[in-house]
Amino acid sequence: MKMVLQNSNQDCLLACYCMILSSKKINIHIYELYDEEIIPPDGLSAKYLQKLNSRFNLTMHAYKSTGEDILEGLRQETKPYIVQWKTDHFIVVEKLSGAKVKIIDPAYGKMTLTLDEFKQGYSGYVICFTKSGKYISIKKDNFFYKHLISVFKGKNIIFYLIALLLTQFSSIIFSILVREILKNTMPTFYLIFFLVCLISGRLISYIIERSAQTATNLKFENSISKKMFNGLLSRSFLYFRNNPTGTLLEKLNLRTVVRDSILFHIIPSVINFLSVFVLFIYLIYISPILSLITGILILFFIIINYFMYKYRLSVNMRYIQSLIQTSTIFQEDLDQIDVIKALGLEGKYNESWSEASLTTQKTYNRLLQINSLSNFLGQTFLFTTITTILIVGVLLVNHYYITIADLVVFQTTASMFINATTQVQQSFFEFGNIDAYGEKMSELFQYTKDKELKIIQDKKSNIAIEAKNLSYKYTGGQVVIKGSSFLIKKGEKIVIIGKSGSGKTTLLSLMLGIVKGSGSIQFGYADFRKKIGIVLQGMTLRKGTVLENLYDGKLSNEKIKEIEVVLQNLNILNDINNLPKKIYSQLFQQGKNLSGGQVQRLLIAKSLVNDNEIIFWDEAFSSLDNLNRELLYKNILNNDKYNDKTFIMVSHHLDVVSQVDRVLFVDNHTVKLQPHSVLWNSSEAYRKFIKTGEL
């Protein structure tokens, strides 16, 4: 059974299920189990897992059981189970070995627990699987390796081969040179000639190898980096909600670790080993007996390293997972640094950070132990081999099978070969790292194509957005919007209101096309994406000037005046003019040198100044005081200048209903679009909602 680690706290059950599938020879990536690209905040339920399991034709049983029953089941048969762990987590129980329980925690990797430790963590529920008659094994495709191999196809490989041949040539020349110097049978002129050939060969080899590395690095960017960026950015909006930014950044950063590992370690060591390997043929010519002894010792060394490689691979996967989790914790906490400072919680977070860092360090210590053991074995192998060669070699010299010159050359060349073998040993560990990195990165190489937005082609049409039987529900079945139809005309001002959690933001996201539901939604704009202005929850400003944050098109004096008019209408022009360089002043990242209300008004201004035809605001008034909100109503919503623009707003400020043409009321998963007066007279739920609001 292959160890699979979770991507986030919500998908531990998917990771466990993926491991169960691997034990049944169904090998797929964890991201291929996502029905939709979002998981509910409380994770997945066994009911959803049962639905998912129908894809793989396994028989699933979920039941409540005591810890003793689970342990007894492990004693009788060796099939793995998924068990609920510490109430809100899932693990795989692999097997019972004596008084120890071997588990795989998708958050940390393989662990061995005592019986008491297992009983303390076990929460009472177990899920087990057996093969059904329709079961079919599945082999996993690793998209990462497919793209990685493409980097080294073509002329780069030819360059490396030429560099290899020149290096081999130089190595042979070196051995011949040393032997002839010791024999003292070759004229000095020829020795100098051989030395010049040796240096020239290595110099040319170096130049070609460097050129190949540069070309490979550029190809790596095109074949790996760009495809990763493309794959990640093609994911749905909900995917980014489900995966913390820290997790995604760590996955992206792994690509540079892979590149450095290949270019700095693997390729040089392979070239060095293959170059010196040619010398081994020369060693056989000098002394078959010494060559045989050296070959046996090297084979033994390789076998030992193979088992170390397998163990290191497992530990390294756990280390990567720990790094990603720790990075995510740091980022999530730093996003709340204002709250931490205000409440004086530095000490609390210092402890939690230290604990997370210590967990990572413990795994890293295991890697250090493996490296130390590897270095110990490598040095022991070197000392043992060289000593053995010298002892046997002296005996052969004494019996006149070889000369002292042959022994010196053999010992020198064998040392080079042993060092090259040790480098290859380290390369095996690097391969293990790359395998672990590739497992984490693989999903980012899959391009996900969004559903095409339907466009109303009739240019004379007055329709801005038309939804028919629009529905949306979360993974697991929670309904948000159900069977809703409505039509918004161009130039209308619409506000979406409803109780907290009723689905207002989800409805806005459906209209934006960043969340995909069932039914249909059509847009009356041929270049919809180029004609929308948005202010979404969580939006902020970027590092740069005020002007760069507001407008990204071609600037003219007329455009700057237009921008200043919008800023004046939003009552922020004076604030901008009081900055050192006015509209050309630099803003910090997230606009942290401005107040929340100033950032909000600049975001609103940005949605208006880029020649947009349809404006989406999600709680755009949330940071505005009453005065600035009323000025926005007067100067924007009731300004004839904006009559040709369509406004669709989500707001909890109910006074806005008197400022718009119609109200989209979200209640009990349904949507009603009517003027305020019509809804007031026809809907008791609407009247009750408004009376308890802010009007």
PDB file of C-alpha atoms in Angstrom, residues 371-595:
ATOM      1  CA  ASN A 371      22.397  11.067   5.418  1.00  0.00           C
ATOM      2  CA  SER A 372      24.821  10.456   8.285  1.00  0.00           C
ATOM      3  CA  LEU A 373      24.393   6.706   7.880  1.00  0.00           C
ATOM      4  CA  SER A 374      24.879   7.076   4.141  1.00  0.00           C
ATOM      5  CA  ASN A 375      28.111   9.058   4.637  1.00  0.00           C
ATOM      6  CA  PHE A 376      29.326   6.502   7.165  1.00  0.00           C
ATOM      7  CA  LEU A 377      28.660   3.622   4.773  1.00  0.00           C
ATOM      8  CA  GLY A 378      30.251   5.536   1.907  1.00  0.00           C
ATOM      9  CA  GLN A 379      33.452   6.214   3.851  1.00  0.00           C
ATOM     10  CA  THR A 380      33.548   2.664   5.212  1.00  0.00           C
ATOM     11  CA  PHE A 381      33.114   1.359   1.667  1.00  0.00           C
ATOM     12  CA  LEU A 382      35.927   3.623   0.448  1.00  0.00           C
ATOM     13  CA  PHE A 383      38.332   2.630   3.228  1.00  0.00           C
ATOM     14  CA  THR A 384      37.501  -1.071   2.934  1.00  0.00           C
ATOM     15  CA  THR A 385      37.807  -1.167  -0.840  1.00  0.00           C
ATOM     16  CA  ILE A 386      41.064   0.777  -1.056  1.00  0.00           C
ATOM     17  CA  THR A 387      42.627  -1.234   1.776  1.00  0.00           C
ATOM     18  CA  THR A 388      41.548  -4.519   0.183  1.00  0.00           C
ATOM     19  CA  ILE A 389      42.943  -3.431  -3.181  1.00  0.00           C
ATOM     20  CA  LEU A 390      46.288  -2.510  -1.613  1.00  0.00           C
ATOM     21  CA  ILE A 391      46.557  -5.772   0.365  1.00  0.00           C
ATOM     22  CA  VAL A 392      45.690  -8.000  -2.600  1.00  0.00           C
ATOM     23  CA  GLY A 393      47.675  -5.773  -4.956  1.00  0.00           C
ATOM     24  CA  VAL A 394      50.859  -6.079  -2.894  1.00  0.00           C
ATOM     25  CA  LEU A 395      50.475  -9.868  -2.951  1.00  0.00           C
ATOM     26  CA  LEU A 396      50.080  -9.758  -6.735  1.00  0.00           C
ATOM     27  CA  VAL A 397      53.152  -7.518  -7.069  1.00  0.00           C
ATOM     28  CA  ASN A 398      55.171  -9.871  -4.897  1.00  0.00           C
ATOM     29  CA  HIS A 399      54.192 -12.773  -7.134  1.00  0.00           C
ATOM     30  CA  TYR A 400      54.926 -10.717 -10.277  1.00  0.00           C
ATOM     31  CA  TYR A 401      51.331 -10.764 -11.616  1.00  0.00           C
ATOM     32  CA  ILE A 402      51.374  -6.968 -11.848  1.00  0.00           C
ATOM     33  CA  THR A 403      53.976  -4.219 -11.458  1.00  0.00           C
ATOM     34  CA  ILE A 404      54.038  -1.547  -8.776  1.00  0.00           C
ATOM     35  CA  ALA A 405      53.120   0.961 -11.510  1.00  0.00           C
ATOM     36  CA  ASP A 406      50.033  -1.112 -12.353  1.00  0.00           C
ATOM     37  CA  LEU A 407      49.066  -1.176  -8.674  1.00  0.00           C
ATOM     38  CA  VAL A 408      49.378   2.605  -8.282  1.00  0.00           C
ATOM     39  CA  VAL A 409      47.319   3.234 -11.432  1.00  0.00           C
ATOM     40  CA  PHE A 410      44.762   0.656 -10.342  1.00  0.00           C
ATOM     41  CA  GLN A 411      44.486   2.181  -6.875  1.00  0.00           C
ATOM     42  CA  THR A 412      44.180   5.737  -8.251  1.00  0.00           C
ATOM     43  CA  THR A 413      41.619   4.802 -10.874  1.00  0.00           C
ATOM     44  CA  ALA A 414      39.667   2.615  -8.439  1.00  0.00           C
ATOM     45  CA  SER A 415      39.486   5.569  -6.021  1.00  0.00           C
ATOM     46  CA  MET A 416      37.968   7.678  -8.795  1.00  0.00           C
ATOM     47  CA  PHE A 417      35.493   4.912  -9.570  1.00  0.00           C
ATOM     48  CA  ILE A 418      34.519   4.496  -5.910  1.00  0.00           C
ATOM     49  CA  ASN A 419      33.996   8.253  -5.501  1.00  0.00           C
ATOM     50  CA  ALA A 420      31.822   8.220  -8.614  1.00  0.00           C
ATOM     51  CA  THR A 421      29.829   5.312  -7.145  1.00  0.00           C
ATOM     52  CA  THR A 422      29.290   7.306  -3.935  1.00  0.00           C
ATOM     53  CA  GLN A 423      28.018  10.233  -6.000  1.00  0.00           C
ATOM     54  CA  VAL A 424      25.573   7.917  -7.740  1.00  0.00           C
ATOM     55  CA  GLN A 425      24.429   6.755  -4.309  1.00  0.00           C
ATOM     56  CA  GLN A 426      23.579  10.378  -3.464  1.00  0.00           C
ATOM     57  CA  SER A 427      21.819  10.662  -6.822  1.00  0.00           C
ATOM     58  CA  PHE A 428      19.558   7.784  -5.847  1.00  0.00           C
ATOM     59  CA  PHE A 429      18.531   9.806  -2.823  1.00  0.00           C
ATOM     60  CA  GLU A 430      17.928  12.795  -5.083  1.00  0.00           C
ATOM     61  CA  PHE A 431      15.720  10.586  -7.273  1.00  0.00           C
ATOM     62  CA  GLY A 432      13.787   9.715  -4.134  1.00  0.00           C
ATOM     63  CA  ASN A 433      13.305  13.413  -3.409  1.00  0.00           C
ATOM     64  CA  ILE A 434      12.151  14.076  -6.953  1.00  0.00           C
ATOM     65  CA  ASP A 435       9.673  11.206  -6.763  1.00  0.00           C
ATOM     66  CA  ALA A 436       8.187  12.704  -3.596  1.00  0.00           C
ATOM     67  CA  TYR A 437       8.120  16.205  -5.104  1.00  0.00           C
ATOM     68  CA  GLY A 438       6.544  14.912  -8.310  1.00  0.00           C
ATOM     69  CA  GLU A 439       3.742  13.252  -6.339  1.00  0.00           C
ATOM     70  CA  LYS A 440       2.907  16.629  -4.791  1.00  0.00           C
ATOM     71  CA  MET A 441       3.255  18.611  -8.013  1.00  0.00           C
ATOM     72  CA  SER A 442       1.553  16.236 -10.447  1.00  0.00           C
ATOM     73  CA  GLU A 443      -1.948  17.695 -10.178  1.00  0.00           C
ATOM     74  CA  LEU A 444      -0.696  21.117 -11.298  1.00  0.00           C
ATOM     75  CA  PHE A 445       0.189  19.719 -14.724  1.00  0.00           C
ATOM     76  CA  GLN A 446      -3.430  18.931 -15.578  1.00  0.00           C
ATOM     77  CA  TYR A 447      -5.191  21.708 -17.440  1.00  0.00           C
ATOM     78  CA  THR A 448      -8.820  22.081 -16.405  1.00  0.00           C
ATOM     79  CA  LYS A 449     -11.092  23.613 -19.006  1.00  0.00           C
ATOM     80  CA  ASP A 450     -13.933  25.729 -17.668  1.00  0.00           C
ATOM     81  CA  LYS A 451     -17.440  25.515 -18.996  1.00  0.00           C
ATOM     82  CA  GLU A 452     -17.884  27.999 -21.806  1.00  0.00           C
ATOM     83  CA  LEU A 453     -19.952  31.040 -20.892  1.00  0.00           C
ATOM     84  CA  LYS A 454     -22.962  31.400 -23.172  1.00  0.00           C
ATOM     85  CA  ILE A 455     -23.057  34.740 -24.941  1.00  0.00           C
ATOM     86  CA  ILE A 456     -26.157  36.351 -26.397  1.00  0.00           C
ATOM     87  CA  GLN A 457     -24.970  37.227 -29.908  1.00  0.00           C
ATOM     88  CA  ASP A 458     -27.723  39.701 -30.801  1.00  0.00           C
ATOM     89  CA  LYS A 459     -26.062  43.114 -30.485  1.00  0.00           C
ATOM     90  CA  LYS A 460     -29.480  44.786 -30.264  1.00  0.00           C
ATOM     91  CA  SER A 461     -30.448  42.677 -27.290  1.00  0.00           C
ATOM     92  CA  ASN A 462     -31.066  44.568 -24.062  1.00  0.00           C
ATOM     93  CA  ILE A 463     -30.280  41.501 -21.917  1.00  0.00           C
ATOM     94  CA  ALA A 464     -27.313  41.748 -19.556  1.00  0.00           C
ATOM     95  CA  ILE A 465     -27.687  38.391 -17.772  1.00  0.00           C
ATOM     96  CA  GLU A 466     -30.306  35.681 -18.177  1.00  0.00           C
ATOM     97  CA  ALA A 467     -30.375  32.662 -15.846  1.00  0.00           C
ATOM     98  CA  LYS A 468     -32.577  29.629 -16.432  1.00  0.00           C
ATOM     99  CA  ASN A 469     -33.167  26.918 -13.824  1.00  0.00           C
ATOM    100  CA  LEU A 470     -29.895  27.864 -12.111  1.00  0.00           C
ATOM    101  CA  SER A 471     -28.846  25.531  -9.266  1.00  0.00           C
ATOM    102  CA  TYR A 472     -25.780  24.999  -7.145  1.00  0.00           C
ATOM    103  CA  LYS A 473     -24.882  22.638  -4.303  1.00  0.00           C
ATOM    104  CA  TYR A 474     -21.719  21.811  -2.400  1.00  0.00           C
ATOM    105  CA  THR A 475     -19.939  18.468  -2.548  1.00  0.00           C
ATOM    106  CA  GLY A 476     -21.853  16.262  -0.169  1.00  0.00           C
ATOM    107  CA  GLY A 477     -25.280  17.546  -1.214  1.00  0.00           C
ATOM    108  CA  GLN A 478     -25.839  20.858   0.628  1.00  0.00           C
ATOM    109  CA  VAL A 479     -28.124  22.930  -1.634  1.00  0.00           C
ATOM    110  CA  VAL A 480     -27.340  26.644  -1.978  1.00  0.00           C
ATOM    111  CA  ILE A 481     -29.374  27.787  -5.009  1.00  0.00           C
ATOM    112  CA  LYS A 482     -32.133  25.654  -6.514  1.00  0.00           C
ATOM    113  CA  GLY A 483     -33.986  26.013  -9.842  1.00  0.00           C
ATOM    114  CA  SER A 484     -33.851  29.816 -10.082  1.00  0.00           C
ATOM    115  CA  SER A 485     -34.540  31.836 -13.223  1.00  0.00           C
ATOM    116  CA  PHE A 486     -34.257  35.591 -13.724  1.00  0.00           C
ATOM    117  CA  LEU A 487     -33.354  38.209 -16.333  1.00  0.00           C
ATOM    118  CA  ILE A 488     -31.340  41.416 -15.774  1.00  0.00           C
ATOM    119  CA  LYS A 489     -31.443  44.135 -18.401  1.00  0.00           C
ATOM    120  CA  LYS A 490     -28.551  46.332 -19.457  1.00  0.00           C
ATOM    121  CA  GLY A 491     -28.357  49.539 -17.452  1.00  0.00           C
ATOM    122  CA  GLU A 492     -30.278  48.112 -14.488  1.00  0.00           C
ATOM    123  CA  LYS A 493     -29.127  48.524 -10.907  1.00  0.00           C
ATOM    124  CA  ILE A 494     -29.715  45.326  -8.931  1.00  0.00           C
ATOM    125  CA  VAL A 495     -29.006  44.549  -5.294  1.00  0.00           C
ATOM    126  CA  ILE A 496     -28.820  40.983  -3.939  1.00  0.00           C
ATOM    127  CA  ILE A 497     -30.017  40.673  -0.338  1.00  0.00           C
ATOM    128  CA  GLY A 498     -30.924  37.842   2.001  1.00  0.00           C
ATOM    129  CA  LYS A 499     -30.044  36.276   5.325  1.00  0.00           C
ATOM    130  CA  SER A 500     -26.440  35.544   6.215  1.00  0.00           C
ATOM    131  CA  GLY A 501     -25.457  32.235   4.593  1.00  0.00           C
ATOM    132  CA  SER A 502     -28.400  32.264   2.175  1.00  0.00           C
ATOM    133  CA  GLY A 503     -26.103  32.123  -0.885  1.00  0.00           C
ATOM    134  CA  LYS A 504     -25.809  35.770  -1.982  1.00  0.00           C
ATOM    135  CA  THR A 505     -22.084  35.619  -2.741  1.00  0.00           C
ATOM    136  CA  THR A 506     -22.486  32.215  -4.386  1.00  0.00           C
ATOM    137  CA  LEU A 507     -25.195  33.657  -6.653  1.00  0.00           C
ATOM    138  CA  LEU A 508     -22.930  36.572  -7.576  1.00  0.00           C
ATOM    139  CA  SER A 509     -20.104  34.121  -8.304  1.00  0.00           C
ATOM    140  CA  LEU A 510     -22.441  32.085 -10.532  1.00  0.00           C
ATOM    141  CA  MET A 511     -23.263  35.244 -12.477  1.00  0.00           C
ATOM    142  CA  LEU A 512     -19.557  36.017 -12.779  1.00  0.00           C
ATOM    143  CA  GLY A 513     -18.983  32.510 -14.106  1.00  0.00           C
ATOM    144  CA  ILE A 514     -16.274  31.698 -11.544  1.00  0.00           C
ATOM    145  CA  VAL A 515     -18.511  29.119  -9.859  1.00  0.00           C
ATOM    146  CA  LYS A 516     -20.140  26.514 -12.089  1.00  0.00           C
ATOM    147  CA  GLY A 517     -23.661  25.267 -11.325  1.00  0.00           C
ATOM    148  CA  SER A 518     -26.331  23.424 -13.263  1.00  0.00           C
ATOM    149  CA  GLY A 519     -28.880  25.088 -15.499  1.00  0.00           C
ATOM    150  CA  SER A 520     -27.788  27.851 -17.825  1.00  0.00           C
ATOM    151  CA  ILE A 521     -26.624  31.440 -17.607  1.00  0.00           C
ATOM    152  CA  GLN A 522     -26.183  33.727 -20.607  1.00  0.00           C
ATOM    153  CA  PHE A 523     -24.471  37.088 -20.956  1.00  0.00           C
ATOM    154  CA  GLY A 524     -25.346  39.893 -23.323  1.00  0.00           C
ATOM    155  CA  TYR A 525     -21.742  41.013 -23.829  1.00  0.00           C
ATOM    156  CA  ALA A 526     -19.520  39.582 -26.562  1.00  0.00           C
ATOM    157  CA  ASP A 527     -16.318  40.198 -24.550  1.00  0.00           C
ATOM    158  CA  PHE A 528     -17.792  39.623 -21.124  1.00  0.00           C
ATOM    159  CA  ARG A 529     -14.483  39.273 -19.254  1.00  0.00           C
ATOM    160  CA  LYS A 530     -13.145  42.505 -20.719  1.00  0.00           C
ATOM    161  CA  LYS A 531     -16.226  44.517 -19.762  1.00  0.00           C
ATOM    162  CA  ILE A 532     -16.691  43.742 -16.072  1.00  0.00           C
ATOM    163  CA  GLY A 533     -15.615  45.728 -13.049  1.00  0.00           C
ATOM    164  CA  ILE A 534     -15.501  43.933  -9.715  1.00  0.00           C
ATOM    165  CA  VAL A 535     -15.129  44.495  -5.998  1.00  0.00           C
ATOM    166  CA  LEU A 536     -15.127  41.138  -4.226  1.00  0.00           C
ATOM    167  CA  GLN A 537     -14.775  40.260  -0.561  1.00  0.00           C
ATOM    168  CA  GLY A 538     -11.129  39.969   0.371  1.00  0.00           C
ATOM    169  CA  MET A 539      -9.953  42.080  -2.583  1.00  0.00           C
ATOM    170  CA  THR A 540      -7.124  44.450  -1.844  1.00  0.00           C
ATOM    171  CA  LEU A 541      -4.613  46.728  -3.532  1.00  0.00           C
ATOM    172  CA  ARG A 542      -1.219  45.755  -4.923  1.00  0.00           C
ATOM    173  CA  LYS A 543       2.176  47.275  -4.320  1.00  0.00           C
ATOM    174  CA  GLY A 544       2.569  50.157  -6.766  1.00  0.00           C
ATOM    175  CA  THR A 545       1.293  53.685  -7.351  1.00  0.00           C
ATOM    176  CA  VAL A 546      -2.302  54.728  -6.775  1.00  0.00           C
ATOM    177  CA  LEU A 547      -2.687  55.242 -10.515  1.00  0.00           C
ATOM    178  CA  GLU A 548      -1.302  51.778 -11.344  1.00  0.00           C
ATOM    179  CA  ASN A 549      -3.833  50.264  -8.958  1.00  0.00           C
ATOM    180  CA  LEU A 550      -6.712  52.130 -10.584  1.00  0.00           C
ATOM    181  CA  TYR A 551      -6.048  51.883 -14.312  1.00  0.00           C
ATOM    182  CA  ASP A 552      -3.992  49.511 -16.484  1.00  0.00           C
ATOM    183  CA  GLY A 553      -4.727  50.923 -19.933  1.00  0.00           C
ATOM    184  CA  LYS A 554      -3.152  53.641 -22.059  1.00  0.00           C
ATOM    185  CA  LEU A 555      -3.061  56.902 -20.138  1.00  0.00           C
ATOM    186  CA  SER A 556      -3.924  60.346 -21.428  1.00  0.00           C
ATOM    187  CA  ASN A 557      -4.623  63.681 -19.761  1.00  0.00           C
ATOM    188  CA  GLU A 558      -8.341  63.150 -20.409  1.00  0.00           C
ATOM    189  CA  LYS A 559      -8.236  59.727 -18.732  1.00  0.00           C
ATOM    190  CA  ILE A 560      -6.439  61.094 -15.670  1.00  0.00           C
ATOM    191  CA  LYS A 561      -9.099  63.836 -15.382  1.00  0.00           C
ATOM    192  CA  GLU A 562     -11.821  61.176 -15.674  1.00  0.00           C
ATOM    193  CA  ILE A 563     -10.168  59.153 -12.894  1.00  0.00           C
ATOM    194  CA  GLU A 564      -9.989  62.243 -10.680  1.00  0.00           C
ATOM    195  CA  VAL A 565     -13.718  62.880 -11.231  1.00  0.00           C
ATOM    196  CA  VAL A 566     -14.517  59.331 -10.078  1.00  0.00           C
ATOM    197  CA  LEU A 567     -12.270  59.816  -7.032  1.00  0.00           C
ATOM    198  CA  GLN A 568     -14.053  63.087  -6.279  1.00  0.00           C
ATOM    199  CA  ASN A 569     -17.440  61.359  -6.542  1.00  0.00           C
ATOM    200  CA  LEU A 570     -16.228  58.785  -4.015  1.00  0.00           C
ATOM    201  CA  ASN A 571     -14.949  61.496  -1.642  1.00  0.00           C
ATOM    202  CA  ILE A 572     -11.332  60.294  -1.729  1.00  0.00           C
ATOM    203  CA  LEU A 573      -9.632  62.749  -4.108  1.00  0.00           C
ATOM    204  CA  ASN A 574      -8.561  65.046  -1.258  1.00  0.00           C
ATOM    205  CA  ASP A 575      -7.045  62.083   0.592  1.00  0.00           C
ATOM    206  CA  ILE A 576      -5.049  61.115  -2.509  1.00  0.00           C
ATOM    207  CA  ASN A 577      -3.899  64.692  -3.125  1.00  0.00           C
ATOM    208  CA  ASN A 578      -2.577  64.849   0.449  1.00  0.00           C
ATOM    209  CA  LEU A 579      -0.205  61.962  -0.285  1.00  0.00           C
ATOM    210  CA  PRO A 580       3.444  62.941  -1.063  1.00  0.00           C
ATOM    211  CA  LYS A 581       3.148  62.365  -4.818  1.00  0.00           C
ATOM    212  CA  LYS A 582      -0.639  62.500  -5.035  1.00  0.00           C
ATOM    213  CA  ILE A 583      -1.974  59.963  -7.533  1.00  0.00           C
ATOM    214  CA  TYR A 584       1.576  58.816  -8.286  1.00  0.00           C
ATOM    215  CA  SER A 585       2.298  57.952  -4.638  1.00  0.00           C
ATOM    216  CA  GLN A 586       3.432  54.424  -3.835  1.00  0.00           C
ATOM    217  CA  LEU A 587       1.126  52.087  -1.930  1.00  0.00           C
ATOM    218  CA  PHE A 588       2.322  49.241   0.266  1.00  0.00           C
ATOM    219  CA  GLN A 589       1.254  45.684  -0.464  1.00  0.00           C
ATOM    220  CA  GLN A 590      -2.483  45.326   0.291  1.00  0.00           C
ATOM    221  CA  GLY A 591      -2.625  49.130   0.597  1.00  0.00           C
ATOM    222  CA  LYS A 592      -1.497  48.960   4.219  1.00  0.00           C
ATOM    223  CA  ASN A 593      -0.509  52.638   4.284  1.00  0.00           C
ATOM    224  CA  LEU A 594      -4.203  53.534   3.774  1.00  0.00           C
ATOM    225  CA  SER A 595      -7.266  53.025   5.932  1.00  0.00           C
TER     226      SER A 595
END
